[in-house]
Coordinates of C-alpha atoms in Angstrom, one line a residue:
M273 CA 75.6 120.4 56.7
D274 CA 73.0 122.1 54.5
V275 CA 73.9 122.4 50.8
D276 CA 72.6 125.3 48.7
P277 CA 71.2 123.7 45.5
L278 CA 71.6 127.0 43.6
A279 CA 75.3 127.4 44.4
D280 CA 77.6 128.2 41.4
T281 CA 80.4 125.8 42.6
V282 CA 80.6 122.2 43.8
P283 CA 80.2 122.0 47.6
P284 CA 83.3 121.0 49.6
R285 CA 83.8 117.3 49.9
H286 CA 82.8 117.3 53.6
A287 CA 79.4 118.6 52.6
I288 CA 78.8 115.4 50.6
E289 CA 80.8 112.8 52.5
S290 CA 80.8 113.8 56.1
D291 CA 78.8 115.5 58.9
E292 CA 82.0 116.9 60.4
E293 CA 82.0 120.6 59.4
D294 CA 85.6 121.1 60.4
E295 CA 86.9 118.3 58.2
Y296 CA 89.8 119.5 56.0
N297 CA 88.9 119.6 52.3
P298 CA 92.1 118.9 50.2
L299 CA 90.2 119.1 46.8
P300 CA 89.9 122.4 45.0
T301 CA 86.5 123.7 44.2
A302 CA 85.3 123.7 40.6
G303 CA 85.5 127.5 40.3
S304 CA 89.2 127.8 41.0
H305 CA 90.7 130.6 38.8
L306 CA 87.9 130.4 36.3
D307 CA 85.5 132.6 38.2
R308 CA 87.7 135.5 39.2
V309 CA 90.5 137.6 37.7
T310 CA 93.9 136.6 39.0
E311 CA 96.0 138.1 36.3
V312 CA 95.7 140.2 33.1
K313 CA 98.8 140.5 31.0
L314 CA 99.8 141.9 27.6
I315 CA 102.4 139.7 25.8
P316 CA 104.9 140.8 24.8
G317 CA 105.2 143.7 27.2
D318 CA 106.5 146.0 24.5
L319 CA 103.5 146.2 22.2
P320 CA 103.4 149.6 20.4
Q321 CA 102.1 152.5 22.5
G322 CA 100.7 155.9 21.6
K323 CA 99.0 154.8 18.4
S324 CA 95.4 154.6 17.4
L325 CA 93.7 151.3 18.5
I326 CA 91.1 149.3 16.7
I327 CA 89.3 146.6 18.7
A328 CA 87.0 144.2 17.0
T329 CA 85.0 141.9 19.3
G330 CA 83.2 138.6 18.9
D331 CA 81.8 136.9 15.8
V332 CA 82.1 140.0 13.6
A333 CA 85.7 140.4 14.7
N334 CA 86.6 136.9 13.4
Y335 CA 84.6 137.4 10.2
W336 CA 86.1 140.9 9.5
A337 CA 89.6 139.9 10.3
R338 CA 89.7 137.0 7.9
G339 CA 89.2 139.4 5.0
A340 CA 91.2 142.3 6.3
D341 CA 94.8 141.1 5.6
L342 CA 96.0 141.6 9.2
G343 CA 99.2 139.7 8.7
E344 CA 100.9 137.7 11.5
Q345 CA 99.9 138.0 15.1
I346 CA 102.4 140.1 17.1
G347 CA 101.1 139.5 20.6
G348 CA 98.0 139.1 22.7
A349 CA 96.0 139.9 25.9
Y350 CA 95.6 137.2 28.5
V351 CA 93.2 136.8 31.4
N352 CA 94.3 134.1 33.9
K353 CA 96.7 132.9 31.3
I354 CA 93.9 132.4 28.7
Q355 CA 94.3 134.3 25.4
I356 CA 91.4 136.7 24.9
G357 CA 92.8 139.3 22.5
L358 CA 95.0 138.8 19.4
A359 CA 97.2 141.8 18.5
F360 CA 98.1 142.7 14.9
N361 CA 100.1 145.5 13.3
P362 CA 99.6 145.3 9.5
G363 CA 101.8 147.5 7.4
W364 CA 98.9 149.3 5.7
T365 CA 97.8 151.1 8.9
N366 CA 99.4 153.1 11.7
S367 CA 97.0 151.6 14.2
T368 CA 97.3 148.6 16.4
I369 CA 94.5 146.1 15.9
F370 CA 93.0 143.8 18.5
V371 CA 90.7 140.9 17.6
S372 CA 89.0 140.3 20.9
E373 CA 87.0 137.3 22.2
A374 CA 87.3 135.4 18.9
L375 CA 88.6 132.4 20.8
T376 CA 86.5 132.6 24.0
R377 CA 84.1 135.0 25.7
L378 CA 84.7 137.1 28.7
P379 CA 82.5 136.9 31.8
I380 CA 81.2 140.2 33.1
W381 CA 83.5 140.0 36.1
A382 CA 86.6 140.0 33.9
M383 CA 85.7 142.8 31.5
H384 CA 86.8 145.8 33.4
Q385 CA 90.2 144.6 34.3
Y386 CA 90.8 143.3 30.8
V387 CA 89.8 146.7 29.3
T388 CA 91.9 148.6 31.8
A389 CA 95.0 146.5 31.1
I390 CA 94.8 147.1 27.4
L391 CA 94.2 150.8 27.6
D392 CA 96.8 151.4 30.3
G393 CA 99.3 149.2 28.5
L394 CA 98.9 150.7 25.0
K395 CA 98.0 154.3 25.9
P396 CA 96.1 154.8 22.6
T397 CA 95.5 158.2 21.1
K398 CA 92.2 157.2 19.6
V399 CA 90.0 154.1 20.1
V400 CA 87.6 152.7 17.5
L401 CA 85.5 149.6 18.3
L402 CA 83.7 147.1 16.1
D403 CA 80.9 144.9 17.5
T404 CA 77.4 143.8 16.7
Y405 CA 73.9 144.6 17.8
P406 CA 70.9 142.2 17.6
A407 CA 68.7 143.6 14.8
P408 CA 65.6 141.6 15.8
A409 CA 65.7 143.0 19.4
Y410 CA 66.5 146.6 18.4
I411 CA 63.8 148.9 19.8
S412 CA 62.7 151.5 17.3
A413 CA 59.5 153.4 16.3
H414 CA 60.0 151.8 12.9
P415 CA 61.4 148.3 13.2
V416 CA 63.7 147.2 10.4
P417 CA 64.3 143.6 9.3
F418 CA 67.9 142.3 9.6
E419 CA 68.4 142.4 5.8
D420 CA 67.8 146.1 5.8
A421 CA 69.2 147.0 9.2
P422 CA 71.9 149.8 9.0
L423 CA 75.2 150.1 10.7
R424 CA 74.9 152.0 13.9
Y425 CA 77.3 153.9 16.1
L426 CA 77.9 155.2 19.6
A427 CA 80.5 158.0 20.0
T428 CA 81.9 160.3 22.6
H429 CA 82.1 163.1 20.0
S430 CA 80.2 164.3 17.0
L431 CA 80.9 162.3 13.9
D432 CA 82.1 163.9 10.6
G433 CA 79.2 164.7 8.3
S434 CA 80.4 162.3 5.6
L435 CA 80.4 159.4 8.2
K436 CA 77.0 160.3 9.5
A437 CA 75.5 159.7 6.1
K438 CA 76.7 156.1 6.2
V439 CA 75.7 155.0 9.8
E440 CA 72.8 155.7 12.1
P441 CA 73.0 156.4 15.9
F442 CA 72.4 153.6 18.3
M443 CA 69.5 155.1 20.3
P444 CA 68.1 154.6 23.8
P445 CA 66.6 152.5 25.3
N446 CA 68.8 150.0 23.5
L447 CA 71.8 148.7 25.4
I448 CA 75.2 147.2 24.6
Q449 CA 76.3 144.6 27.2
S450 CA 79.4 143.2 25.6
T451 CA 83.0 144.1 26.4
S452 CA 82.7 147.0 24.0
A453 CA 80.4 148.7 26.5
S454 CA 83.1 148.4 29.2
F455 CA 85.7 150.0 26.8
L456 CA 83.4 152.9 26.2
S457 CA 82.6 153.3 29.9
V458 CA 86.3 153.3 30.9
L459 CA 87.2 155.6 28.1
S460 CA 84.5 158.1 28.8
T461 CA 85.4 158.4 32.5
S462 CA 89.2 158.2 32.6
H463 CA 90.5 158.9 29.1
G464 CA 90.2 162.1 27.0
Q465 CA 90.4 160.7 23.5
T466 CA 87.7 160.6 20.9
N467 CA 86.1 157.1 20.8
T468 CA 83.7 155.5 18.4
L469 CA 81.8 152.1 18.5
I470 CA 80.6 150.9 15.1
L471 CA 77.9 148.3 15.4
V472 CA 77.1 145.8 12.6
P473 CA 73.6 144.3 12.6
S474 CA 73.3 140.6 13.6
P475 CA 70.2 138.4 13.1
H476 CA 70.9 136.7 16.4
I477 CA 70.2 137.8 20.0
P478 CA 73.5 136.9 21.8
P479 CA 73.4 134.6 24.8
P480 CA 74.3 136.2 28.2
P481 CA 78.0 136.3 29.0
P482 CA 79.4 133.1 30.6
K483 CA 79.8 132.8 34.3
V484 CA 83.2 131.2 34.1
L485 CA 86.2 131.9 31.8
E486 CA 86.5 129.0 29.4
P487 CA 89.9 128.1 27.7
S488 CA 90.6 129.5 24.3
N489 CA 89.3 127.3 21.4
L490 CA 90.9 127.7 18.0
L491 CA 87.9 126.0 16.4
H492 CA 86.0 129.2 16.9
L493 CA 88.1 130.7 14.1
N494 CA 86.5 128.3 11.7
Q495 CA 82.9 129.0 12.7
D496 CA 80.8 131.7 11.1
P497 CA 77.4 132.1 12.9
V498 CA 76.6 134.8 10.4
E499 CA 77.8 135.4 6.9
W500 CA 77.4 139.1 6.5
P501 CA 77.1 140.6 3.0
Q502 CA 80.4 141.9 1.7
A503 CA 78.9 145.4 1.3
T504 CA 78.1 145.5 5.0
I505 CA 81.6 144.6 6.3
S506 CA 83.3 146.7 3.6
L507 CA 81.3 149.7 4.8
A508 CA 82.1 148.9 8.4
Q509 CA 85.8 148.8 7.7
E510 CA 85.6 152.0 5.7
V511 CA 83.9 153.8 8.6
L512 CA 86.3 152.3 11.2
F513 CA 89.4 153.6 9.5
A514 CA 87.8 156.9 8.4
S515 CA 87.1 157.5 12.1
I516 CA 90.9 157.7 12.7
G517 CA 91.7 159.5 9.5
E518 CA 92.9 156.5 7.5
T519 CA 91.9 154.7 4.4
A520 CA 91.9 150.9 4.5
P521 CA 92.5 148.6 1.6
R522 CA 89.6 146.7 0.0
W523 CA 88.0 144.1 2.2
V524 CA 87.8 140.7 0.6
Q525 CA 85.1 138.4 1.8
K526 CA 86.4 135.0 2.9
T527 CA 84.0 132.4 4.4
N528 CA 84.4 129.0 5.9
H529 CA 82.7 125.9 4.6
H530 CA 83.7 123.0 6.9
G531 CA 87.2 124.5 7.1
T532 CA 89.0 127.7 7.0
S533 CA 90.1 130.0 4.2
S534 CA 92.6 131.8 6.4
T535 CA 96.2 130.7 6.7
R536 CA 97.5 130.0 10.1
K537 CA 100.9 129.0 11.3
K538 CA 102.3 128.1 14.7
S539 CA 104.8 130.3 16.4
D540 CA 106.0 131.1 19.9
V541 CA 103.3 133.8 20.6
G542 CA 101.0 132.6 23.3
E543 CA 99.0 129.6 22.4
G544 CA 100.3 129.7 18.8
G545 CA 100.7 132.6 16.6
M546 CA 98.5 132.9 13.5
Y547 CA 97.9 134.7 10.3
I548 CA 94.3 135.9 9.7

């Protein structure tokens, strides 16, 4: 039997051990449930509905959340039983907050169903997203170094004048390819709310999304690929909550140096509840 050397999965055993093409292969292939969506679930099933929703994604989500006093995790979003989103409901906001992909990254094939499950399950009135854009790769007539790169935004509506003075539009031909793009796509086609994506500059060009869904890794909470200036994240938080008509408390910078400055405790929520 011919074996494709570029195949994404391990060939069946008979492709290696036998010339009999009809031999039964009792061993599962390496892809199993890690290369397709079999289940997306919100736990618990009674997370608050009909509220504003703030979703922070990736490295900046972890960094921002550590200084945002989010309190104890109240639930999560799971893809194939792997925790992707951590849900919080701190007392200082009327919004539900999701810290997404801080423990593992979503492959492209899982993004749409993950996004749809969250939006259909929570039925938010407004959605505001926090993510990053790679400052070194940003295409502009006047390139700006990372140290001077501004916050940027994408929105399905016109921003208030006071917010426009603090952020700049994310302009074509630049693209967002993270799960935040999937959120905006679904929201713009099937939901009627006002939605905003706030983008924090990053000095790194992100690697492509993984091909398989890796298990959650709590060690990611202790890793800071970028230490953003306090002024940058403070402004991002201000714009996030101003977009939904709220005022957030002061953001306090907390960084990790061979450890974590956040306090975490185990509970019965998913893979272990936590404080951020």
